[in-house]
Amino acid sequence: MAIYNPKSLKAEEFINHEEILDTIRYAEENKNNVELIDAILEKARPKKTADGIHCEGLTHREASVLLACEIPEKVQAMYDLAREIKLAFYGNRIVMFAPLYLSNYCVNGCVYCPYHYKNKHIARKKLTQEEVRKEVIALQDMGHKRLAIEAGEDPVNNPIEYILECINTIYSVHHKNGDIRRVNVNIAATTVENYRKLKDAGIGTYILFQETYHKKSYEELHPTGPKHNYDYHTEAMDRAMEGGIDDVGLGVLFGLEMYKYEFAGLLMHAEHLEAVHGVGPHTISVPRLKRADDIDPDTFDNGLADDLFEKIIACIRISVPYTGMIISTRESQEVRGRALEIGISQISGASRTSVGGYTEEERPHDSEQFDVSDQRTLDEVVNWMMQLGYIPSFCTACYREGRTGDRFMALCKNGQIQNCCHPNALMTLTEYLVDYASEETKEIGFDLVEKELNNIPKEKVKAIAAKNIEDIKASNRRDFRF
Ligand code: SAM
């Protein structure tokens, strides 16, 4: 029997089945242990230190106790703490992005995904480089600066060379004042050599959802194709880091397996990355299973109610305070609104999950991966967020300045983010407002930017940011970032 070891490079040791079952048992036994719950909440609370604010985070065991606890005032305390941590490290900034589907050719048999190879009635599409260019122009014309590229796994139709060529094309398009400054990549698990090629192509975060950490279920849910190999999939982030990729993004597809199992597995994966590579995941995504062509989510037993989903988000926020959290348009405006308060720091807007979807007038469904719930335009999402008091940020400076991996975490940990991310968010939001926003959004946005300038702690930084914002408004840009 495999023994739990977070430092091991073997999936069965760092995502150890027995340890997860023990954790769930321990959490169940202690879910009403008020003394322990208070101690865990206290441990997770942000503390002032000589160089800023520090948060310790929680182990998967501690976090699982919080998740199991149903005492109303303790659950409320979790939400309050999640809000406090979010505010301490991310302020009111929310990073904006959009997915770009390159190809839905796929050789895998994933039973929850409409791209599975047996689905003969979905339209199969793969963008040519000219089509990539058109999609990127459409995305730039909305105001997007950051993309997550998506593709099925198909070594013949979507080999790594195709993905690299697309990345190259995306970075090469400069339409009006637009450009894509960070391309994150969500493609199937691959080799160290291929990860190195992605790194050399200048990608941002490499994102790979585990789907489920439960090996037996994983194998049943991925009955055929290269993705069937649980160990190869689970060990992918180690290969990505070995290939030089600093920022990796984790996630599980909630709805496939028991959420308590997934939650413990996800945090163990984060602990493993920290233990082995000295830096935890850059992001955690929280996708939930959705209806899609050929897929009925009701046939899966583990669907999550919204309140439980939100509790999971809050518990992740408390447990890994320095990890960004992503929510997609799979979720409705209402759920996204609540999730933003309690932990989410990145949000997609105006997403189309079909191949070539951005160049179509109407949202096409023929090659779509799943139904999107939030169908608003980017302008509507930005406007809404600002009305809620958030600063939609189009900043990609950390990546461009080489502040990735542990260097980003250091910035986050010493609290300097307020003198860096905050002014950058305001400058990039101003660029967005000037170039792409509707009149109403501009009005709300310029007021917000002016007000938020006062929340930059260092006077010198504030003065430089204010001057740059005036320059951007006067169309006199220098693309300056802190
Ligand atoms: N082929 C890559 C892989 O195997 O990881 C990229 C995956 S796909 C383009 C992105 C993600 O969509 C998947 O990892 C999965 O979690 C999610 N997904 C698949 N089917 C879904 C569905 N019916 N509802 C919601 N999300 C789904």
Coordinates of C-alpha atoms and ligand atoms in Angstrom, one line a residue:
M1 CA 0.0 0.0 0.0
A2 CA 1.3 3.5 -0.9
I3 CA 2.3 5.7 2.0
Y4 CA 1.3 9.4 2.1
N5 CA 4.3 11.6 1.2
P6 CA 3.8 15.2 -0.1
K7 CA 7.4 15.3 -1.3
S8 CA 7.1 12.2 -3.4
L9 CA 6.8 12.6 -7.2
K10 CA 4.5 9.6 -7.4
A11 CA 0.8 10.5 -7.7
E12 CA -0.3 7.7 -5.4
E13 CA 2.0 9.0 -2.6
F14 CA 1.2 12.7 -2.8
I15 CA -2.5 12.3 -3.6
N16 CA -2.8 9.4 -1.2
H17 CA -6.2 7.6 -1.2
E18 CA -5.9 6.4 2.4
E19 CA -4.8 9.9 3.6
I20 CA -7.9 11.4 1.9
L21 CA -10.2 8.9 3.5
D22 CA -8.6 9.5 6.9
T23 CA -8.9 13.2 6.4
I24 CA -12.6 12.9 5.6
R25 CA -13.1 10.7 8.7
Y26 CA -11.1 13.2 10.9
A27 CA -13.2 16.1 9.6
E28 CA -16.4 14.3 10.2
E29 CA -15.4 13.4 13.8
N30 CA -14.4 17.0 14.5
K31 CA -17.1 19.0 12.6
N32 CA -18.7 20.0 15.9
N33 CA -15.4 20.5 17.8
V34 CA -15.9 24.2 18.4
E35 CA -12.5 24.6 20.2
L36 CA -10.7 23.0 17.3
I37 CA -12.7 25.0 14.7
D38 CA -11.9 28.3 16.5
A39 CA -8.2 27.4 16.6
I40 CA -8.2 26.6 12.9
L41 CA -9.9 29.9 12.1
E42 CA -7.4 31.7 14.3
K43 CA -4.5 30.1 12.6
A44 CA -5.8 31.1 9.2
R45 CA -6.4 34.8 10.2
P46 CA -4.1 37.4 8.5
K47 CA -1.4 38.6 11.0
K48 CA 0.5 41.8 10.9
T49 CA 4.3 41.4 10.6
A50 CA 7.2 43.8 10.3
D51 CA 7.0 43.7 6.5
G52 CA 3.3 43.6 5.9
I53 CA 0.5 41.1 6.4
H54 CA 1.1 37.4 6.6
C55 CA -1.3 34.4 6.3
E56 CA -0.3 30.9 7.2
G57 CA -2.9 29.0 5.3
L58 CA -4.2 25.6 6.4
T59 CA -3.3 22.0 5.9
H60 CA -5.8 19.8 4.0
R61 CA -6.8 18.2 7.3
E62 CA -7.6 21.5 9.0
A63 CA -9.4 22.9 5.9
S64 CA -11.5 19.7 5.7
V65 CA -12.7 20.2 9.3
L66 CA -13.9 23.7 8.3
L67 CA -15.6 22.3 5.2
A68 CA -17.4 19.6 7.3
C69 CA -18.5 22.0 9.9
E70 CA -22.2 23.1 9.6
I71 CA -22.6 25.2 12.7
P72 CA -24.2 28.4 11.3
E73 CA -22.1 31.0 13.2
K74 CA -18.9 29.1 12.4
V75 CA -19.8 28.9 8.7
Q76 CA -20.5 32.7 8.8
A77 CA -17.1 33.1 10.5
M78 CA -15.5 31.2 7.5
Y79 CA -17.2 33.6 5.0
D80 CA -16.1 36.6 7.0
L81 CA -12.5 35.3 7.2
A82 CA -12.4 34.5 3.5
R83 CA -13.6 38.1 2.7
E84 CA -10.9 39.5 5.0
I85 CA -8.1 37.4 3.4
K86 CA -9.3 38.2 -0.1
L87 CA -9.2 41.9 0.7
A88 CA -5.8 41.7 2.4
F89 CA -4.1 40.2 -0.6
Y90 CA -6.1 41.0 -3.6
G91 CA -7.9 44.2 -2.6
N92 CA -10.9 44.9 -4.8
R93 CA -9.0 44.0 -8.0
I94 CA -10.3 41.3 -10.3
V95 CA -8.2 40.1 -13.3
M96 CA -10.2 39.7 -16.5
F97 CA -9.6 37.0 -19.2
A98 CA -11.4 35.1 -21.9
P99 CA -11.0 31.5 -23.2
L100 CA -10.0 30.9 -26.8
Y101 CA -11.0 27.5 -28.2
L102 CA -8.5 26.4 -30.9
S103 CA -9.7 22.9 -31.8
N104 CA -12.2 20.5 -30.5
Y105 CA -10.7 17.4 -32.1
C106 CA -10.1 14.9 -29.4
V107 CA -9.1 11.3 -29.1
N108 CA -10.1 10.9 -25.5
G109 CA -13.3 9.3 -24.2
C110 CA -14.1 11.6 -21.2
V111 CA -17.7 10.8 -20.4
Y112 CA -18.6 14.3 -19.2
C113 CA -17.1 16.2 -22.2
P114 CA -18.9 16.6 -25.5
Y115 CA -15.5 16.6 -27.3
H116 CA -15.2 12.8 -26.6
Y117 CA -14.2 11.0 -29.7
K118 CA -17.4 8.9 -29.9
N119 CA -19.5 12.1 -30.3
K120 CA -20.2 12.0 -34.0
H121 CA -22.8 14.8 -34.2
I122 CA -20.7 17.6 -32.8
A123 CA -19.1 19.8 -35.5
R124 CA -15.3 19.2 -35.4
K125 CA -13.3 22.4 -36.0
K126 CA -9.8 23.5 -35.8
L127 CA -8.8 27.1 -36.4
T128 CA -6.4 28.0 -39.2
Q129 CA -3.8 30.7 -38.4
E130 CA -5.9 33.2 -40.3
E131 CA -8.9 32.2 -38.2
V132 CA -6.9 32.5 -35.0
R133 CA -6.0 36.0 -36.1
K134 CA -9.6 36.9 -36.6
E135 CA -10.6 35.5 -33.3
V136 CA -7.9 37.5 -31.6
I137 CA -8.9 40.7 -33.3
A138 CA -12.5 40.1 -32.1
L139 CA -11.2 39.5 -28.6
Q140 CA -9.0 42.6 -28.7
D141 CA -11.9 44.7 -30.0
M142 CA -13.8 43.8 -26.8
G143 CA -10.8 44.9 -24.7
H144 CA -9.3 41.5 -23.7
K145 CA -5.5 41.4 -23.0
R146 CA -5.3 37.9 -21.4
L147 CA -6.4 34.6 -22.9
A148 CA -6.6 31.0 -21.9
I149 CA -6.3 28.8 -24.9
E150 CA -8.2 25.5 -25.0
A151 CA -7.9 22.5 -27.1
G152 CA -8.9 18.8 -27.1
E153 CA -6.1 16.2 -27.1
D154 CA -5.3 14.9 -30.5
P155 CA -1.7 14.3 -31.5
V156 CA -2.6 14.3 -35.2
N157 CA -4.9 17.3 -35.4
N158 CA -3.6 19.4 -32.5
P159 CA 0.1 18.5 -32.0
I160 CA 2.3 20.7 -29.9
E161 CA 3.6 22.4 -33.0
Y162 CA 0.1 23.6 -33.8
I163 CA -0.4 24.9 -30.3
L164 CA 2.9 26.7 -30.5
E165 CA 2.1 28.2 -33.9
C166 CA -1.2 29.5 -32.5
I167 CA 0.5 31.1 -29.5
N168 CA 2.9 32.8 -31.8
T169 CA 0.1 34.1 -34.0
I170 CA -1.9 35.3 -30.9
Y171 CA 1.1 37.3 -29.6
S172 CA 1.8 38.8 -33.1
V173 CA -1.6 40.4 -33.6
H174 CA -1.7 44.1 -32.7
H175 CA -5.0 45.6 -33.8
K176 CA -5.6 49.3 -33.0
N177 CA -4.5 49.7 -29.4
G178 CA -5.0 46.0 -28.7
D179 CA -2.7 43.2 -28.0
I180 CA -2.8 40.0 -26.0
R181 CA -0.1 40.2 -23.4
R182 CA -0.5 36.9 -21.6
V183 CA -1.6 33.5 -23.1
N184 CA -2.4 30.9 -20.5
V185 CA -2.7 27.4 -21.8
N186 CA -5.2 24.7 -21.0
I187 CA -4.1 21.6 -23.0
A188 CA -3.8 18.0 -22.1
A189 CA -1.0 16.7 -19.9
T190 CA 2.2 16.4 -21.9
T191 CA 6.0 15.7 -21.7
V192 CA 8.7 17.8 -20.0
E193 CA 10.1 18.6 -23.5
N194 CA 6.7 20.0 -24.7
Y195 CA 6.3 22.0 -21.5
R196 CA 9.7 23.5 -22.2
K197 CA 8.5 24.4 -25.7
L198 CA 5.5 26.1 -24.2
K199 CA 7.7 28.0 -21.7
D200 CA 9.9 29.1 -24.6
A201 CA 6.8 30.3 -26.5
G202 CA 6.1 32.7 -23.6
I203 CA 3.0 31.2 -22.0
G204 CA 1.7 32.5 -18.7
T205 CA 0.0 29.9 -16.6
Y206 CA -0.2 26.2 -17.6
I207 CA -3.7 25.1 -16.5
L208 CA -4.8 21.5 -16.2
F209 CA -7.9 20.4 -14.4
Q210 CA -7.5 17.2 -12.5
E211 CA -11.2 16.6 -13.1
T212 CA -11.2 14.2 -10.1
Y213 CA -8.6 13.1 -7.7
H214 CA -10.3 9.8 -7.1
K215 CA -8.3 7.3 -9.1
K216 CA -11.0 4.7 -9.6
S217 CA -13.6 7.2 -10.7
Y218 CA -11.0 9.0 -12.8
E219 CA -10.4 5.8 -14.7
E220 CA -14.1 5.2 -15.2
L221 CA -14.7 8.8 -16.3
H222 CA -11.8 8.6 -18.8
P223 CA -12.3 5.1 -20.1
T224 CA -10.2 5.4 -23.2
G225 CA -7.4 7.6 -24.7
P226 CA -4.2 9.0 -23.3
K227 CA -6.1 10.8 -20.6
H228 CA -7.1 7.5 -19.0
N229 CA -3.6 7.4 -17.4
Y230 CA -4.3 8.9 -13.9
D231 CA -0.7 9.0 -12.8
Y232 CA 0.5 10.7 -16.0
H233 CA -2.3 13.3 -15.6
T234 CA -1.8 13.9 -11.9
E235 CA 2.0 14.2 -12.2
A236 CA 1.7 16.7 -15.1
M237 CA 2.3 19.8 -13.0
D238 CA 5.7 18.4 -11.8
R239 CA 6.7 17.9 -15.4
A240 CA 5.5 21.4 -16.3
M241 CA 7.6 22.8 -13.5
E242 CA 10.6 20.7 -14.5
G243 CA 10.1 22.1 -18.0
G244 CA 10.5 25.6 -16.5
I245 CA 6.9 26.7 -16.3
D246 CA 6.7 28.7 -13.0
D247 CA 2.9 29.3 -12.8
V248 CA 0.6 26.3 -12.8
G249 CA -3.2 26.3 -12.3
L250 CA -5.1 23.5 -10.6
G251 CA -8.8 22.7 -10.6
V252 CA -11.3 19.9 -10.3
L253 CA -14.5 19.5 -12.2
F254 CA -17.0 19.7 -9.4
G255 CA -19.9 17.4 -9.8
L256 CA -18.0 14.3 -10.9
E257 CA -17.0 12.9 -7.5
M258 CA -17.7 13.6 -3.8
Y259 CA -16.7 17.1 -3.1
K260 CA -15.0 16.3 0.2
Y261 CA -12.7 14.0 -1.5
E262 CA -11.9 16.5 -4.3
F263 CA -11.4 19.3 -1.8
A264 CA -8.8 17.3 0.2
G265 CA -7.1 16.1 -3.0
L266 CA -6.9 19.6 -4.4
L267 CA -5.2 21.0 -1.2
M268 CA -2.9 18.0 -1.0
H269 CA -1.8 18.8 -4.6
A270 CA -1.1 22.4 -3.6
E271 CA 0.9 21.2 -0.6
H272 CA 2.8 18.8 -2.8
L273 CA 3.8 21.6 -5.3
E274 CA 4.9 23.8 -2.4
A275 CA 6.9 20.9 -0.8
V276 CA 8.7 19.9 -4.0
H277 CA 9.0 23.1 -6.0
G278 CA 8.9 25.7 -3.2
V279 CA 5.9 27.4 -4.8
G280 CA 2.2 26.5 -4.7
P281 CA -0.2 26.7 -7.6
H282 CA -0.6 30.2 -9.1
T283 CA -4.3 29.6 -9.5
I284 CA -7.1 27.3 -8.6
S285 CA -10.2 27.1 -10.8
V286 CA -13.6 25.9 -9.6
P287 CA -15.4 24.6 -12.7
R288 CA -18.8 22.9 -12.2
L289 CA -20.1 20.3 -14.6
K290 CA -22.5 21.8 -17.1
R291 CA -25.1 20.6 -19.7
A292 CA -23.5 20.2 -23.1
D293 CA -24.1 18.5 -26.4
D294 CA -24.4 14.8 -25.6
I295 CA -23.9 15.5 -21.8
D296 CA -26.7 15.6 -19.2
P297 CA -25.2 16.7 -15.9
D298 CA -28.1 15.1 -14.0
T299 CA -26.7 11.7 -14.9
F300 CA -23.8 12.4 -12.6
D301 CA -24.5 11.9 -8.9
N302 CA -22.4 14.6 -7.3
G303 CA -23.9 17.9 -8.4
L304 CA -23.3 20.7 -5.9
A305 CA -25.9 23.1 -4.7
D306 CA -24.9 26.8 -4.9
D307 CA -24.5 27.3 -1.2
L308 CA -22.1 24.3 -0.8
F309 CA -20.2 25.5 -3.9
E310 CA -19.7 28.9 -2.2
K311 CA -18.6 27.3 1.0
I312 CA -15.9 25.4 -0.9
I313 CA -14.7 28.6 -2.5
A314 CA -14.5 30.3 0.9
C315 CA -12.6 27.3 2.4
I316 CA -10.1 27.3 -0.5
R317 CA -9.6 31.0 -0.1
I318 CA -8.8 30.5 3.6
S319 CA -6.5 27.6 3.0
V320 CA -4.3 28.8 0.2
P321 CA -4.4 32.6 0.7
Y322 CA -1.7 33.3 -1.9
T323 CA -3.3 31.4 -4.7
G324 CA -5.4 33.2 -7.3
M325 CA -8.9 31.8 -7.8
I326 CA -10.7 31.6 -11.1
I327 CA -14.4 31.4 -11.9
S328 CA -15.7 31.1 -15.5
T329 CA -19.0 31.9 -17.3
R330 CA -20.1 28.4 -16.5
E331 CA -21.6 30.2 -13.5
S332 CA -24.5 32.7 -13.4
Q333 CA -24.1 36.4 -12.7
E334 CA -25.6 35.7 -9.2
V335 CA -23.2 32.9 -8.3
R336 CA -20.2 34.9 -9.7
G337 CA -21.2 37.9 -7.7
R338 CA -21.2 36.0 -4.4
A339 CA -18.0 34.1 -5.4
L340 CA -16.2 37.4 -6.0
E341 CA -16.8 38.5 -2.4
I342 CA -15.4 35.4 -0.8
G343 CA -12.4 34.5 -2.8
I344 CA -12.4 34.7 -6.6
S345 CA -9.7 37.0 -8.0
Q346 CA -10.0 36.2 -11.8
I347 CA -13.1 36.1 -13.9
S348 CA -13.8 35.5 -17.6
G349 CA -16.1 37.7 -19.5
A350 CA -18.1 37.4 -22.8
S351 CA -16.7 33.9 -23.2
R352 CA -17.6 31.7 -26.2
T353 CA -16.8 28.0 -25.8
S354 CA -17.1 27.1 -29.4
V355 CA -14.3 26.9 -31.9
G356 CA -14.4 30.2 -33.9
G357 CA -17.2 31.6 -31.8
Y358 CA -15.9 35.1 -31.4
T359 CA -16.2 36.0 -35.1
E360 CA -19.8 34.9 -35.3
E361 CA -22.6 37.5 -34.7
E362 CA -24.7 35.1 -32.6
R363 CA -23.3 32.8 -30.0
P364 CA -22.8 29.5 -32.0
H365 CA -23.6 26.2 -30.4
D366 CA -22.5 23.6 -33.0
S367 CA -18.9 23.1 -31.7
E368 CA -19.5 24.4 -28.1
Q369 CA -17.9 22.7 -25.1
F370 CA -20.7 23.6 -22.6
D371 CA -23.5 26.1 -22.1
V372 CA -22.3 29.4 -20.6
S373 CA -24.6 30.8 -17.9
D374 CA -23.3 34.3 -17.8
Q375 CA -23.8 35.5 -21.4
R376 CA -23.2 39.2 -20.9
T377 CA -20.8 41.3 -23.0
L378 CA -17.4 42.3 -21.5
D379 CA -18.7 45.9 -21.2
E380 CA -21.7 44.7 -19.2
V381 CA -19.5 42.5 -16.9
V382 CA -17.0 45.4 -16.4
N383 CA -19.8 47.8 -15.7
W384 CA -21.4 45.4 -13.2
M385 CA -18.2 44.7 -11.4
M386 CA -17.4 48.4 -11.0
Q387 CA -20.9 49.0 -9.6
L388 CA -20.2 46.4 -7.0
G389 CA -17.0 48.3 -6.1
Y390 CA -14.4 46.0 -7.9
I391 CA -11.6 47.2 -10.2
P392 CA -11.6 45.0 -13.3
S393 CA -7.9 44.7 -14.1
F394 CA -6.4 44.0 -17.5
C395 CA -2.9 43.9 -16.1
T396 CA -0.3 41.4 -17.2
A397 CA 2.7 43.2 -15.8
C398 CA 3.9 40.6 -13.3
Y399 CA 4.3 38.1 -16.1
R400 CA 6.0 40.6 -18.4
E401 CA 8.4 41.7 -15.6
G402 CA 9.3 38.2 -14.8
R403 CA 7.4 38.2 -11.5
T404 CA 6.2 34.6 -11.8
G405 CA 6.4 31.6 -9.5
D406 CA 8.1 32.3 -6.2
R407 CA 8.9 35.9 -7.2
F408 CA 5.2 36.6 -7.5
M409 CA 4.5 34.8 -4.3
A410 CA 7.1 37.0 -2.5
L411 CA 5.4 40.1 -3.7
C412 CA 2.1 38.8 -2.5
K413 CA 3.5 37.7 0.8
N414 CA 5.2 41.0 1.8
G415 CA 2.0 43.0 1.0
Q416 CA 3.8 45.1 -1.7
I417 CA 1.0 44.2 -4.1
Q418 CA -1.0 47.3 -3.1
N419 CA 1.8 49.5 -4.4
C420 CA 2.2 47.5 -7.6
C421 CA -1.0 45.7 -8.7
H422 CA -3.3 48.4 -7.6
P423 CA -1.8 51.2 -9.7
N424 CA -1.3 48.8 -12.6
A425 CA -4.9 47.7 -12.4
L426 CA -6.0 51.4 -12.5
M427 CA -3.8 52.1 -15.5
T428 CA -5.0 49.1 -17.5
L429 CA -8.6 49.8 -16.6
T430 CA -8.2 53.3 -17.8
E431 CA -6.8 52.0 -21.1
Y432 CA -9.8 49.7 -21.4
L433 CA -12.2 52.6 -20.6
V434 CA -10.7 54.9 -23.2
D435 CA -10.4 52.3 -25.9
Y436 CA -13.4 50.0 -25.6
A437 CA -16.0 51.0 -23.0
S438 CA -19.5 52.3 -23.6
E439 CA -20.2 55.9 -22.4
E440 CA -22.0 54.7 -19.3
T441 CA -19.2 52.4 -18.3
K442 CA -16.6 55.1 -19.0
E443 CA -18.4 57.5 -16.6
I444 CA -18.6 54.9 -13.8
G445 CA -15.0 53.8 -14.5
F446 CA -13.3 57.2 -14.5
D447 CA -14.9 58.1 -11.2
L448 CA -13.8 54.8 -9.7
V449 CA -10.3 55.2 -10.9
E450 CA -10.0 58.7 -9.4
K451 CA -11.4 57.4 -6.1
E452 CA -9.1 54.3 -6.1
L453 CA -6.0 56.3 -6.7
N454 CA -6.3 57.4 -3.0
N455 CA -5.9 53.8 -1.9
I456 CA -2.3 53.6 -3.2
P457 CA -0.2 53.7 0.0
K458 CA 3.1 55.2 -1.3
E459 CA 2.7 58.9 -2.3
K460 CA 5.3 58.7 -4.9
V461 CA 3.7 55.7 -6.6
K462 CA 0.3 57.4 -6.4
A463 CA 1.7 60.5 -8.2
I464 CA 3.3 58.5 -11.0
A465 CA 0.1 56.5 -11.5
A466 CA -2.0 59.6 -11.6
K467 CA 0.2 61.2 -14.2
N468 CA 0.1 58.0 -16.3
I469 CA -3.6 57.9 -16.1
E470 CA -3.9 61.5 -17.3
D471 CA -1.6 60.6 -20.2
I472 CA -3.6 57.5 -21.1
K473 CA -6.8 59.7 -21.2
A474 CA -5.0 62.2 -23.4
S475 CA -3.9 59.3 -25.7
N476 CA -0.3 59.8 -24.8
R477 CA 0.7 56.3 -23.9
R478 CA 4.0 54.9 -22.7
D479 CA 2.7 51.5 -21.6
F480 CA 4.2 52.1 -18.2
R481 CA 3.8 49.5 -15.4
F482 CA 5.1 49.1 -11.9
Ligands
SAM1 N1 -8.0 18.7 -23.4 C1 -7.5 19.4 -22.2 C2 -7.5 18.4 -21.0 O1 -7.7 17.3 -21.3 O2 -7.2 18.9 -19.9 C3 -8.2 20.7 -22.1 C4 -9.5 20.5 -21.5 S1 -11.0 21.3 -21.9 C5 -10.8 22.2 -23.3 C6 -11.1 22.3 -20.5 C7 -11.9 21.7 -19.3 O3 -13.3 21.8 -19.6 C8 -11.7 20.3 -19.0 O4 -10.6 20.1 -18.2 C9 -13.0 20.0 -18.1 O5 -12.7 20.1 -16.8 C10 -14.0 21.0 -18.6 N2 -15.2 20.4 -19.1 C11 -15.3 19.4 -19.9 N3 -16.6 19.1 -20.1 C12 -17.3 19.9 -19.3 C13 -18.7 20.1 -19.1 N4 -19.7 19.3 -19.6 N5 -19.1 21.1 -18.2 C14 -18.2 21.9 -17.6 N6 -16.9 21.8 -17.9 C15 -16.4 20.8 -18.7

